[in-house]
Amino acid sequence: MKTSLYHQLLQVMRILVGVKRVIDYVVKVRVKPDKTGVIKENVQHSMNPFDEIALEEAVRLKEKKIASEIIAMSCGPTKSQEVLRTALAKGADRAIHIEVDDVKAENLEPIHIAKLLSKMAVEEKVDLIFVGKQAIDDDANQTGQLTAGFLDWPQAMFVSKVEPEANGEIDGGHEVHRLKLPAVLSADLRLNEPRYATLPNIMKAKKKPLVKKKPSDYGVELEPQIEVLEVTEPPPRKAGIFVDDVSALIAKLKERGVIA
Amino acid sequence: MLAAKLPTALAGKLSSRCCRLVSTLVLAEHDEVSLNPITLNAVSAASKLGDITVLVGGKNVKKIAEEAAKVENVKKVLVAQDKKLEGQLPEYMTNVVMAAQDQYKFDSIVASASSFSRGLIPRVAAKYNSSPISDIISIIDGNTFIRPIYAGNALCKVRTKAPLKLLTVRTTAFPPANLKGGNATIGDVTNYRFPEYAPEFVKQEIVKSERPDLLSAKVVVSGGRGLGSTEKFKLIYNLADKLNAAVGASRAAVDAGYVPNDLQVGQTGKIVSPQLYIAVGISGAIQHLAGMKDSKVIVAINKDPEAPIFQVADYGLRADLFKALPELIQAL
């Protein structure tokens, strides 16, 4: 009985997916000499890998006819539209770009995105918000939880399976939660393998709607609460040495006192 | 009469407020059986901020509260025991934390970074319109903290003006507080109501292991794709047994199904910093290095001399792991 009710809800499910443009995960980032941040100019950017996974899961739910519409959103400077076009090419139906200038974009905090997501979810009447579990630039791992908090919706974080029972990754194993929609989910790496956007789909994506909005359109102010004082390189490790064989290795480890 | 009383009451309130010490709430982590030792790292970080109260929520937590009351520097333990708190789902725990916060007005709420706190702290933060700070590795002062960004490739010093400070601390960056020496009072959290939308905790499947916990082990032996199969990964367990070590893995080894995912070390897995970290058949992607490069001594065993893992290793052994590992196990 419970299950059938769940399915009824699922059939009209509208999904809002948050996607972030970040420095590509293969890039070795460099800190700016003036310590104000990391060098982003002329550096390869792409969609945050966890957001790709969240989007992929949403698209699969649509392919199973469980979801009716997928809205992709991103907040940032004009270039954020690149990741929204990618999202459209991978299967999102339409996109909303919340445009902010470069200075504001630098000072965005997860709490700001969460406020935008929660306002947008109400306005667009979505049943599910799906985000990546963390962005690989700020490594905050907060947006999904904050959004659920603002909306007072249940949350399932670090999800590795949606079926309709969400299976969340935790330390030491995994947990199964059953929750009612509307809800907020965040995707773990294990959830799926995102598809590539094909050329025909990239072409089609150019015709899909991408609407530009401002934070004020949702009544959200991006008041920073956290000031970045300094960004520095982590202390470098002392260069190591190669040892010739296992016995030399053991001798060195005994010398350092890390094995008996 | 009333008019005369009012100023005194107000004055009393004001003076108690201005003399009140800065106070911190630490969220205890536990499995209903014992206090998770990572709570001790949070207590030790919180002791740099002010007087410590520990909150223990769960289905059956009286014993855990007693344990927490003995931890050094803990002044008070607050208990919320309820059937609905089984699994300590964030939807329920948020309301418990709010009840404690509204009653005692803490300046900050702290927990060790883990799945539990990552689920809970930001949800609570939304309720107080406060930007949380994740995974701090250093406390400069009550408002200034250092945290890693970009998979640990940069350190970011931040100052917060959030109305309530909500912090998760990186376990490996703070020594554990002493399990003994405290004599805290134990009280109950009251006045919490649970939300109507009631998520249901279905089950938890914990990977059982006799080995030391990854997060607190002194020695960690990790295997990567180079092991080639679940059967051959046993070599890693055999070496770990010799060293009383925890077993870790790279994402590649987890994805290939050699080991369960909770053994993953890296940016999105566990962050470890043992005395000795032995990486076997792991190339050393940025994401893996993020989880182990603060280890005291790093050993890499790999047959590819160009593997990036050698750039962070103190001792590198260029060898076929299927030759080197049995030799190493034999020699120890």
Coordinates of C-alpha atoms in Angstrom, one line a residue:
Chain A
M1 CA 0.0 0.0 0.0
K2 CA 2.8 2.3 1.0
T3 CA 4.7 1.4 -2.1
S4 CA 1.9 2.1 -4.5
L5 CA 1.4 5.5 -3.0
Y6 CA 5.1 6.1 -3.5
H7 CA 4.8 5.1 -7.1
Q8 CA 1.9 7.5 -7.7
L9 CA 4.1 10.3 -6.5
L10 CA 7.0 9.1 -8.5
Q11 CA 5.0 9.2 -11.8
V12 CA 4.6 12.9 -11.7
M13 CA 8.0 13.5 -10.3
R14 CA 9.8 16.7 -11.4
I15 CA 13.5 16.8 -10.6
L16 CA 15.7 19.8 -10.0
V17 CA 19.4 19.1 -10.4
G18 CA 22.1 21.5 -9.2
V19 CA 25.3 21.4 -11.4
K20 CA 28.5 23.4 -10.7
R21 CA 31.3 24.4 -13.0
V22 CA 34.6 23.5 -11.4
I23 CA 38.2 23.1 -12.3
D24 CA 38.5 19.7 -14.0
Y25 CA 39.4 16.9 -11.7
V26 CA 42.6 16.0 -13.6
V27 CA 44.1 19.5 -13.2
K28 CA 46.7 20.0 -10.6
V29 CA 45.6 23.4 -9.1
R30 CA 48.1 26.1 -8.3
V31 CA 47.8 28.7 -5.7
K32 CA 48.0 32.4 -6.8
P33 CA 51.2 34.1 -5.6
D34 CA 49.2 36.8 -3.8
K35 CA 47.4 34.0 -1.8
T36 CA 43.9 35.2 -2.7
G37 CA 42.9 31.9 -4.3
V38 CA 43.9 29.4 -6.9
I39 CA 44.6 30.1 -10.6
K40 CA 41.5 29.6 -12.6
E41 CA 42.4 31.5 -15.8
N42 CA 43.1 29.3 -18.8
V43 CA 42.5 26.2 -16.7
Q44 CA 40.3 23.4 -18.0
H45 CA 36.9 23.5 -16.3
S46 CA 34.0 21.0 -16.4
M47 CA 30.9 19.8 -14.6
N48 CA 31.6 18.7 -11.0
P49 CA 31.8 14.9 -11.3
F50 CA 29.3 14.3 -8.5
D51 CA 26.8 16.5 -10.2
E52 CA 27.2 14.5 -13.4
I53 CA 26.2 11.5 -11.4
A54 CA 23.2 13.2 -9.9
L55 CA 22.1 14.3 -13.4
E56 CA 22.6 10.9 -14.8
E57 CA 20.4 9.3 -12.2
A58 CA 17.7 11.9 -12.9
V59 CA 17.9 11.1 -16.6
R60 CA 17.6 7.4 -15.9
L61 CA 14.5 8.0 -13.7
K62 CA 13.0 9.9 -16.7
E63 CA 13.9 7.1 -19.1
K64 CA 12.1 4.7 -16.7
K65 CA 9.1 7.1 -17.0
I66 CA 9.3 7.8 -13.3
A67 CA 10.2 11.4 -13.7
S68 CA 8.4 13.8 -16.0
E69 CA 10.8 16.7 -16.2
I70 CA 14.4 17.5 -15.3
I71 CA 15.4 21.1 -14.7
A72 CA 19.2 21.8 -14.4
M73 CA 20.3 24.9 -12.5
S74 CA 23.7 26.5 -12.0
C75 CA 24.8 29.6 -10.2
G76 CA 27.9 31.5 -11.3
P77 CA 29.3 33.7 -14.0
T78 CA 28.3 33.5 -17.7
K79 CA 30.6 30.5 -18.2
S80 CA 28.3 28.4 -16.0
Q81 CA 26.1 28.2 -19.1
E82 CA 28.7 25.7 -20.5
V83 CA 27.8 23.1 -17.9
L84 CA 24.1 23.8 -18.3
R85 CA 24.4 23.1 -22.0
T86 CA 26.2 19.9 -21.1
A87 CA 23.4 19.0 -18.8
L88 CA 20.9 19.7 -21.5
A89 CA 22.9 17.5 -23.9
K90 CA 22.9 14.7 -21.4
G91 CA 19.1 14.7 -21.0
A92 CA 17.9 17.7 -18.9
D93 CA 14.8 19.3 -20.3
R94 CA 15.6 22.9 -19.5
A95 CA 18.1 25.0 -17.6
I96 CA 18.1 27.9 -15.3
H97 CA 21.2 30.0 -15.0
I98 CA 21.4 32.2 -12.0
E99 CA 24.0 34.8 -13.1
V100 CA 26.3 36.5 -10.7
D101 CA 29.5 38.4 -11.5
D102 CA 33.0 37.0 -11.0
V103 CA 33.5 38.7 -7.7
K104 CA 30.2 37.5 -6.3
A105 CA 30.9 34.0 -7.7
E106 CA 34.2 33.8 -5.8
N107 CA 32.3 34.5 -2.6
L108 CA 29.4 32.0 -3.1
E109 CA 28.9 29.7 -0.2
P110 CA 26.9 26.5 -0.2
I111 CA 24.3 28.2 1.9
H112 CA 23.6 30.7 -0.9
I113 CA 23.1 27.9 -3.5
A114 CA 20.9 26.0 -1.0
K115 CA 18.7 29.1 -0.6
L116 CA 18.4 29.4 -4.4
L117 CA 17.6 25.7 -4.8
S118 CA 15.0 25.8 -2.1
K119 CA 13.2 28.9 -3.5
M120 CA 13.4 27.4 -7.0
A121 CA 12.0 24.1 -5.9
V122 CA 8.9 25.7 -4.5
E123 CA 8.5 28.0 -7.5
E124 CA 9.0 25.1 -10.0
K125 CA 7.0 22.7 -7.9
V126 CA 9.6 20.0 -8.0
D127 CA 9.4 16.7 -6.0
L128 CA 13.0 16.0 -5.8
I129 CA 16.2 18.0 -5.6
F130 CA 19.3 16.1 -6.7
V131 CA 22.8 17.4 -6.2
G132 CA 26.3 15.9 -6.0
K133 CA 27.5 15.0 -2.5
Q134 CA 30.3 17.6 -2.8
A135 CA 32.0 19.9 -5.2
I136 CA 35.6 19.0 -5.8
D137 CA 36.8 22.6 -5.5
D138 CA 35.5 23.7 -2.1
D139 CA 35.0 20.1 -0.9
A140 CA 32.3 21.4 1.4
N141 CA 29.7 18.6 1.2
Q142 CA 26.9 20.9 2.5
T143 CA 24.5 22.1 -0.3
G144 CA 22.1 19.2 -0.3
Q145 CA 21.8 19.1 3.5
L146 CA 21.3 22.8 3.8
T147 CA 18.7 22.7 1.1
A148 CA 16.8 20.0 2.9
G149 CA 17.1 22.0 6.1
F150 CA 15.6 25.2 4.5
L151 CA 12.7 23.3 2.9
D152 CA 12.2 21.0 5.9
W153 CA 12.3 18.1 3.5
P154 CA 13.7 14.7 4.2
Q155 CA 17.2 14.0 2.9
A156 CA 19.2 11.0 1.8
M157 CA 22.8 11.9 1.4
F158 CA 25.7 10.1 -0.3
V159 CA 23.3 7.9 -2.1
S160 CA 24.7 4.8 -4.0
K161 CA 21.3 3.4 -5.0
V162 CA 17.9 4.8 -5.7
E163 CA 15.2 2.1 -6.1
P164 CA 12.9 3.7 -4.6
E165 CA 14.8 2.9 -1.4
A166 CA 17.8 5.1 -1.2
N167 CA 20.9 3.4 -0.1
G168 CA 23.3 5.8 1.5
E169 CA 27.0 5.3 2.0
I170 CA 28.2 5.7 5.6
D171 CA 31.4 5.0 7.4
G172 CA 31.7 1.3 8.0
G173 CA 29.1 0.1 5.5
H174 CA 25.8 1.3 4.2
E175 CA 22.4 2.4 5.3
V176 CA 19.0 2.1 3.8
H177 CA 16.5 4.9 4.3
R178 CA 12.9 5.1 3.0
L179 CA 11.6 8.6 2.6
K180 CA 8.6 10.3 1.2
L181 CA 8.7 12.9 -1.5
P182 CA 9.4 15.7 -1.7
A183 CA 13.0 15.1 -0.7
V184 CA 16.6 16.1 -1.3
L185 CA 19.2 13.5 -2.5
S186 CA 22.9 13.8 -3.0
A187 CA 24.9 11.5 -5.2
D188 CA 27.9 9.4 -4.3
L189 CA 30.4 8.2 -6.8
R190 CA 29.0 4.7 -6.6
L191 CA 25.5 5.6 -7.8
N192 CA 26.1 5.2 -11.6
E193 CA 28.4 5.8 -14.5
P194 CA 27.4 9.0 -16.3
R195 CA 26.9 8.9 -20.1
Y196 CA 28.8 11.0 -22.6
A197 CA 26.8 13.6 -24.5
T198 CA 26.7 12.6 -28.1
L199 CA 27.1 15.0 -30.9
P200 CA 23.5 14.9 -32.1
N201 CA 22.4 15.5 -28.5
I202 CA 24.9 18.4 -28.1
M203 CA 23.3 20.0 -31.2
K204 CA 19.8 19.4 -29.9
A205 CA 20.7 20.9 -26.6
K206 CA 21.4 24.2 -28.3
K207 CA 17.7 24.5 -28.9
K208 CA 16.5 23.6 -25.4
P209 CA 15.4 26.5 -23.2
L210 CA 18.1 28.1 -21.0
V211 CA 16.7 30.9 -18.9
K212 CA 18.8 33.6 -17.2
K213 CA 17.8 34.8 -13.8
K214 CA 19.3 36.8 -10.9
P215 CA 19.4 35.8 -7.3
S216 CA 17.0 38.7 -6.5
D217 CA 14.4 37.1 -8.8
Y218 CA 14.2 34.5 -6.0
G219 CA 14.5 37.0 -3.2
V220 CA 17.8 35.6 -2.2
E221 CA 20.7 37.8 -1.1
L222 CA 24.2 36.5 -1.4
E223 CA 25.4 38.0 1.9
P224 CA 28.8 36.4 2.6
Q225 CA 29.3 34.9 6.0
I226 CA 32.7 33.5 5.5
E227 CA 35.7 35.6 4.5
V228 CA 38.7 33.9 2.9
L229 CA 41.7 35.5 4.5
E230 CA 44.4 33.5 2.7
V231 CA 44.9 30.5 0.4
T232 CA 48.2 28.8 0.6
E233 CA 50.1 25.7 -0.6
P234 CA 50.1 22.8 1.8
P235 CA 53.5 22.2 3.3
P236 CA 55.5 20.2 0.8
R237 CA 56.8 16.7 1.8
K238 CA 60.5 16.1 1.9
A239 CA 61.7 14.3 -1.1
G240 CA 61.9 10.5 -0.6
I241 CA 64.3 7.9 -1.8
F242 CA 64.1 4.7 -3.7
V243 CA 65.2 1.5 -1.9
D244 CA 66.7 -1.4 -3.8
D245 CA 64.8 -4.3 -2.2
V246 CA 62.5 -5.5 0.5
S247 CA 65.3 -5.9 3.1
A248 CA 66.5 -2.3 2.5
L249 CA 62.9 -1.1 3.0
I250 CA 62.5 -3.0 6.2
A251 CA 65.8 -1.6 7.5
K252 CA 64.7 2.0 6.7
L253 CA 61.3 1.5 8.4
K254 CA 63.0 0.1 11.5
E255 CA 65.4 3.1 11.5
R256 CA 62.4 5.5 11.5
G257 CA 60.8 3.5 14.3
V258 CA 57.5 2.9 12.5
I259 CA 57.9 -0.9 12.6
A260 CA 59.3 -3.0 15.4
Chain B
M1 CA 5.9 45.3 42.5
L2 CA 6.2 43.9 39.1
A3 CA 7.9 47.1 37.9
A4 CA 10.5 46.9 40.6
K5 CA 11.3 43.3 40.0
L6 CA 11.8 43.6 36.3
P7 CA 15.1 45.6 36.2
T8 CA 16.7 43.2 38.7
A9 CA 15.7 40.2 36.7
L10 CA 17.0 41.9 33.6
A11 CA 20.2 42.9 35.3
G12 CA 20.7 39.3 36.5
K13 CA 20.1 38.0 33.0
L14 CA 22.6 40.5 31.5
S15 CA 25.3 39.8 34.0
S16 CA 25.0 36.1 33.6
R17 CA 25.2 36.6 29.9
C18 CA 28.3 38.7 30.0
C19 CA 30.1 36.5 32.4
R20 CA 29.1 33.3 30.7
L21 CA 32.0 31.4 29.1
V22 CA 32.1 30.7 25.5
S23 CA 30.4 27.4 25.1
T24 CA 30.5 24.6 22.6
L25 CA 28.3 21.7 21.9
V26 CA 30.0 18.6 20.6
L27 CA 27.9 16.0 18.8
A28 CA 28.8 12.5 20.1
E29 CA 29.1 9.8 17.5
H30 CA 28.3 6.2 18.5
D31 CA 26.7 3.0 17.4
E32 CA 24.5 2.5 20.4
V33 CA 27.2 0.2 21.8
S34 CA 30.1 2.5 22.5
L35 CA 31.3 6.0 22.0
N36 CA 33.1 6.2 18.6
P37 CA 36.7 7.4 19.4
I38 CA 36.4 10.1 16.7
T39 CA 34.2 12.0 19.2
L40 CA 37.4 12.4 21.2
N41 CA 39.0 14.3 18.4
A42 CA 36.1 16.7 18.2
V43 CA 36.3 17.2 22.0
S44 CA 39.9 18.0 21.7
A45 CA 39.3 20.6 18.9
A46 CA 36.3 22.0 20.8
S47 CA 38.4 22.5 24.0
K48 CA 40.2 25.3 22.1
L49 CA 36.9 27.1 21.8
G50 CA 35.4 27.0 25.2
D51 CA 33.4 25.0 27.8
I52 CA 32.2 21.7 26.3
T53 CA 28.8 20.1 26.4
V54 CA 28.4 16.7 24.6
L55 CA 25.1 15.7 23.1
V56 CA 24.3 12.1 22.8
G57 CA 21.2 11.1 20.9
G58 CA 19.9 7.7 20.0
K59 CA 17.6 4.8 20.8
N60 CA 19.5 3.5 23.8
V61 CA 22.3 5.8 24.9
K62 CA 22.5 6.0 28.7
K63 CA 25.7 4.0 28.8
I64 CA 27.3 6.1 26.1
A65 CA 26.4 9.2 28.0
E66 CA 28.2 7.9 31.0
E67 CA 31.2 7.2 28.9
A68 CA 31.1 10.7 27.4
A69 CA 30.8 12.2 30.9
K70 CA 34.2 10.8 31.8
V71 CA 36.0 12.4 28.9
E72 CA 38.5 15.0 29.9
N73 CA 37.2 18.6 29.6
V74 CA 33.6 17.7 29.2
K75 CA 31.5 19.7 31.6
K76 CA 28.0 18.5 30.7
V77 CA 26.4 15.7 28.8
L78 CA 23.0 16.1 27.3
V79 CA 21.0 13.0 26.5
A80 CA 18.1 12.5 24.1
Q81 CA 16.9 8.9 24.2
D82 CA 14.0 8.0 21.9
K83 CA 13.0 5.0 19.8
K84 CA 12.8 7.4 16.8
L85 CA 16.4 8.3 17.1
E86 CA 17.5 4.8 16.0
G87 CA 20.1 5.3 13.3
Q88 CA 20.3 9.0 14.3
L89 CA 18.7 10.2 11.1
P90 CA 19.5 13.9 10.5
E91 CA 15.8 14.8 10.2
Y92 CA 15.2 13.8 13.8
M93 CA 18.6 14.7 15.2
T94 CA 18.3 18.2 13.9
N95 CA 15.4 18.9 16.1
V96 CA 17.2 17.5 19.1
V97 CA 20.2 19.7 18.4
M98 CA 17.9 22.7 18.0
A99 CA 16.2 22.0 21.3
A100 CA 19.6 21.9 23.0
Q101 CA 20.8 25.0 21.2
D102 CA 17.6 27.0 22.0
Q103 CA 18.0 26.0 25.7
Y104 CA 21.7 26.6 26.2
K105 CA 22.6 29.1 23.4
F106 CA 26.0 27.6 22.4
D107 CA 28.4 29.7 20.5
S108 CA 29.5 26.8 18.3
I109 CA 28.5 23.3 17.5
V110 CA 31.3 20.9 16.6
A111 CA 31.6 17.3 15.4
S112 CA 34.3 15.1 13.8
A113 CA 33.9 14.9 10.1
S114 CA 32.1 11.7 9.3
S115 CA 29.0 10.6 7.4
F116 CA 26.9 11.2 10.5
S117 CA 28.1 14.8 11.0
R118 CA 28.2 15.7 7.3
G119 CA 24.5 14.7 7.2
L120 CA 23.5 16.6 10.3
I121 CA 25.6 19.7 10.7
P122 CA 24.6 21.5 7.5
R123 CA 21.0 20.7 8.1
V124 CA 21.1 22.3 11.5
A125 CA 23.0 25.2 10.0
A126 CA 20.1 26.0 7.7
K127 CA 17.8 26.3 10.7
Y128 CA 20.1 29.1 12.1
N129 CA 20.8 30.7 8.7
S130 CA 24.5 30.0 9.4
S131 CA 27.2 29.0 6.9
P132 CA 28.9 25.9 8.2
I133 CA 32.6 25.2 7.9
S134 CA 33.6 21.7 6.9
D135 CA 36.7 19.6 7.8
I136 CA 38.8 22.2 9.6
I137 CA 42.4 21.2 10.3
S138 CA 43.4 24.1 12.5
I139 CA 41.8 26.6 14.9
I140 CA 43.4 30.0 14.8
D141 CA 40.9 31.7 17.1
G142 CA 37.2 31.4 17.9
N143 CA 36.3 32.7 14.4
T144 CA 39.2 31.8 12.3
F145 CA 40.0 28.3 10.9
I146 CA 42.0 26.6 8.3
R147 CA 40.5 24.0 6.0
P148 CA 41.8 22.1 2.9
I149 CA 40.2 22.8 -0.5
Y150 CA 40.8 21.2 -4.0
A151 CA 41.5 17.7 -2.6
G152 CA 44.0 19.1 -0.1
N153 CA 46.1 20.9 -2.8
A154 CA 45.4 24.2 -1.1
L155 CA 44.8 25.4 2.4
C156 CA 42.2 28.1 3.0
K157 CA 42.2 30.3 6.0
V158 CA 38.7 31.6 6.7
R159 CA 37.0 33.9 9.1
T160 CA 33.3 33.4 9.9
K161 CA 30.7 35.8 11.0
A162 CA 28.0 33.2 11.0
P163 CA 25.4 33.8 13.8
L164 CA 26.1 30.2 15.0
K165 CA 29.4 28.5 14.3
L166 CA 28.9 25.0 12.9
L167 CA 32.1 23.1 12.4
T168 CA 33.2 19.6 11.4
V169 CA 36.8 18.9 12.3
R170 CA 39.2 16.6 10.4
T171 CA 39.8 13.8 12.8
T172 CA 43.4 13.3 11.9
A173 CA 44.3 17.0 12.6
F174 CA 43.4 16.9 16.3
P175 CA 44.7 14.4 18.9
P176 CA 42.0 12.5 20.8
A177 CA 41.0 13.9 24.1
N178 CA 41.7 11.7 27.1
L179 CA 39.0 9.1 27.8
K180 CA 39.3 9.7 31.5
G181 CA 39.6 12.8 33.8
G182 CA 36.2 14.3 33.2
N183 CA 33.3 14.4 35.6
A184 CA 30.4 15.9 33.7
T185 CA 26.9 16.2 34.8
I186 CA 24.3 14.3 32.8
G187 CA 21.0 15.9 31.9
D188 CA 18.2 15.4 29.4
V189 CA 17.4 17.4 26.3
T190 CA 13.7 18.3 26.5
N191 CA 11.2 20.1 24.3
Y192 CA 12.1 18.6 21.0
R193 CA 9.4 17.6 18.5
F194 CA 9.9 15.3 15.6
P195 CA 8.9 16.3 12.1
E196 CA 5.8 14.9 10.6
Y197 CA 7.3 13.7 7.3
A198 CA 9.1 11.0 9.2
P199 CA 11.7 9.3 7.2
E200 CA 12.1 5.7 8.0
F201 CA 15.4 4.1 8.9
V202 CA 15.3 0.7 7.3
K203 CA 18.6 -0.9 8.0
Q204 CA 22.2 -0.5 8.4
E205 CA 24.8 -2.9 7.1
I206 CA 28.1 -2.5 8.8
V207 CA 31.2 -4.2 7.5
K208 CA 32.5 -6.2 10.4
S209 CA 36.2 -6.3 10.9
E210 CA 38.6 -7.5 13.5
R211 CA 41.2 -5.1 12.3
P212 CA 41.9 -1.6 13.7
D213 CA 39.7 1.1 12.4
L214 CA 41.0 3.0 9.3
L215 CA 40.6 6.4 10.9
S216 CA 42.5 5.6 14.1
A217 CA 45.0 2.9 12.9
K218 CA 48.8 3.6 13.4
V219 CA 49.6 1.6 10.3
V220 CA 47.5 1.4 7.1
V221 CA 48.2 -1.0 4.2
S222 CA 46.3 0.0 1.0
G223 CA 45.9 -1.8 -2.2
G224 CA 45.0 -0.5 -5.7
R225 CA 44.1 -1.8 -9.1
G226 CA 47.5 -3.4 -9.3
L227 CA 46.3 -6.3 -7.1
G228 CA 44.2 -7.5 -10.0
S229 CA 41.5 -9.4 -8.1
T230 CA 39.7 -10.0 -4.8
E231 CA 41.7 -13.2 -4.3
K232 CA 45.0 -11.4 -4.7
F233 CA 43.9 -8.6 -2.5
K234 CA 44.3 -11.1 0.3
L235 CA 48.0 -10.4 0.1
I236 CA 47.2 -6.9 1.5
Y237 CA 45.2 -8.4 4.4
N238 CA 48.1 -10.8 5.1
L239 CA 50.6 -7.9 5.3
A240 CA 48.2 -5.9 7.4
D241 CA 47.9 -8.8 9.8
K242 CA 51.7 -8.8 10.3
L243 CA 51.7 -5.1 11.1
N244 CA 48.4 -5.0 13.0
A245 CA 47.3 -2.5 10.4
A246 CA 44.0 -1.3 9.0
V247 CA 43.3 -2.1 5.3
G248 CA 42.6 0.7 2.8
A249 CA 42.1 0.8 -0.9
S250 CA 42.1 3.1 -3.9
R251 CA 39.0 4.0 -5.7
A252 CA 40.1 1.8 -8.6
A253 CA 40.2 -1.3 -6.2
V254 CA 36.8 -0.4 -4.8
D255 CA 35.3 0.1 -8.3
A256 CA 36.7 -3.2 -9.5
G257 CA 35.0 -4.8 -6.6
Y258 CA 38.1 -6.1 -4.8
V259 CA 37.0 -4.6 -1.5
P260 CA 33.9 -2.8 0.0
N261 CA 33.7 1.0 -0.6
D262 CA 34.1 2.0 3.1
L263 CA 37.8 1.0 2.7
Q264 CA 38.3 3.8 0.2
V265 CA 41.0 6.3 1.1
G266 CA 40.9 9.6 -0.7
Q267 CA 39.1 12.9 -1.3
T268 CA 35.7 11.3 -1.2
G269 CA 36.5 8.4 1.0
K270 CA 38.4 8.4 4.3
I271 CA 41.2 10.8 5.2
V272 CA 43.9 9.0 7.2
S273 CA 47.2 10.1 8.6
P274 CA 48.8 7.1 10.3
Q275 CA 52.4 6.7 11.4
L276 CA 53.0 4.4 8.4
Y277 CA 51.1 4.2 5.2
I278 CA 52.0 1.5 2.7
A279 CA 50.5 2.0 -0.8
V280 CA 50.7 -1.2 -2.9
G281 CA 49.8 -1.2 -6.6
I282 CA 48.4 2.4 -6.3
S283 CA 49.4 4.9 -8.9
G284 CA 48.6 7.9 -6.7
A285 CA 45.9 10.0 -8.4
I286 CA 45.3 13.5 -6.9
Q287 CA 42.1 12.2 -5.3
H288 CA 43.9 9.3 -3.5
L289 CA 46.8 11.5 -2.3
A290 CA 44.2 13.8 -0.7
G291 CA 43.3 11.0 1.7
M292 CA 46.8 10.0 2.9
K293 CA 49.5 12.5 2.1
D294 CA 49.6 13.7 5.7
S295 CA 50.8 10.3 6.9
K296 CA 54.1 10.4 8.8
V297 CA 55.9 7.9 6.7
I298 CA 54.7 6.8 3.3
V299 CA 55.9 3.7 1.5
A300 CA 55.0 3.0 -2.2
I301 CA 55.4 -0.3 -3.9
N302 CA 54.8 -0.1 -7.6
K303 CA 56.4 -1.5 -10.7
D304 CA 55.8 1.8 -12.7
P305 CA 58.7 4.1 -11.9
E306 CA 56.7 7.1 -13.2
A307 CA 53.7 6.5 -10.8
P308 CA 52.9 9.8 -9.1
I309 CA 52.7 8.0 -5.7
F310 CA 56.5 8.0 -5.7
Q311 CA 56.4 11.8 -5.5
V312 CA 55.0 11.7 -2.0
A313 CA 56.6 8.5 -0.8
D314 CA 59.4 8.6 1.7
Y315 CA 60.5 5.2 0.6
G316 CA 59.8 3.9 -2.9
L317 CA 60.3 0.3 -4.0
R318 CA 60.1 -0.2 -7.8
A319 CA 59.1 -3.8 -7.9
D320 CA 56.4 -6.3 -8.9
L321 CA 54.1 -6.4 -5.9
F322 CA 53.5 -10.1 -6.4
K323 CA 57.2 -10.7 -5.7
A324 CA 57.7 -7.9 -3.1
L325 CA 54.6 -8.5 -1.0
P326 CA 55.3 -12.2 -0.2
E327 CA 58.9 -11.3 0.6
L328 CA 57.8 -8.5 2.9
I329 CA 55.2 -10.7 4.7
Q330 CA 57.9 -13.4 5.0
A331 CA 60.5 -11.0 6.5
L332 CA 58.2 -9.4 9.1

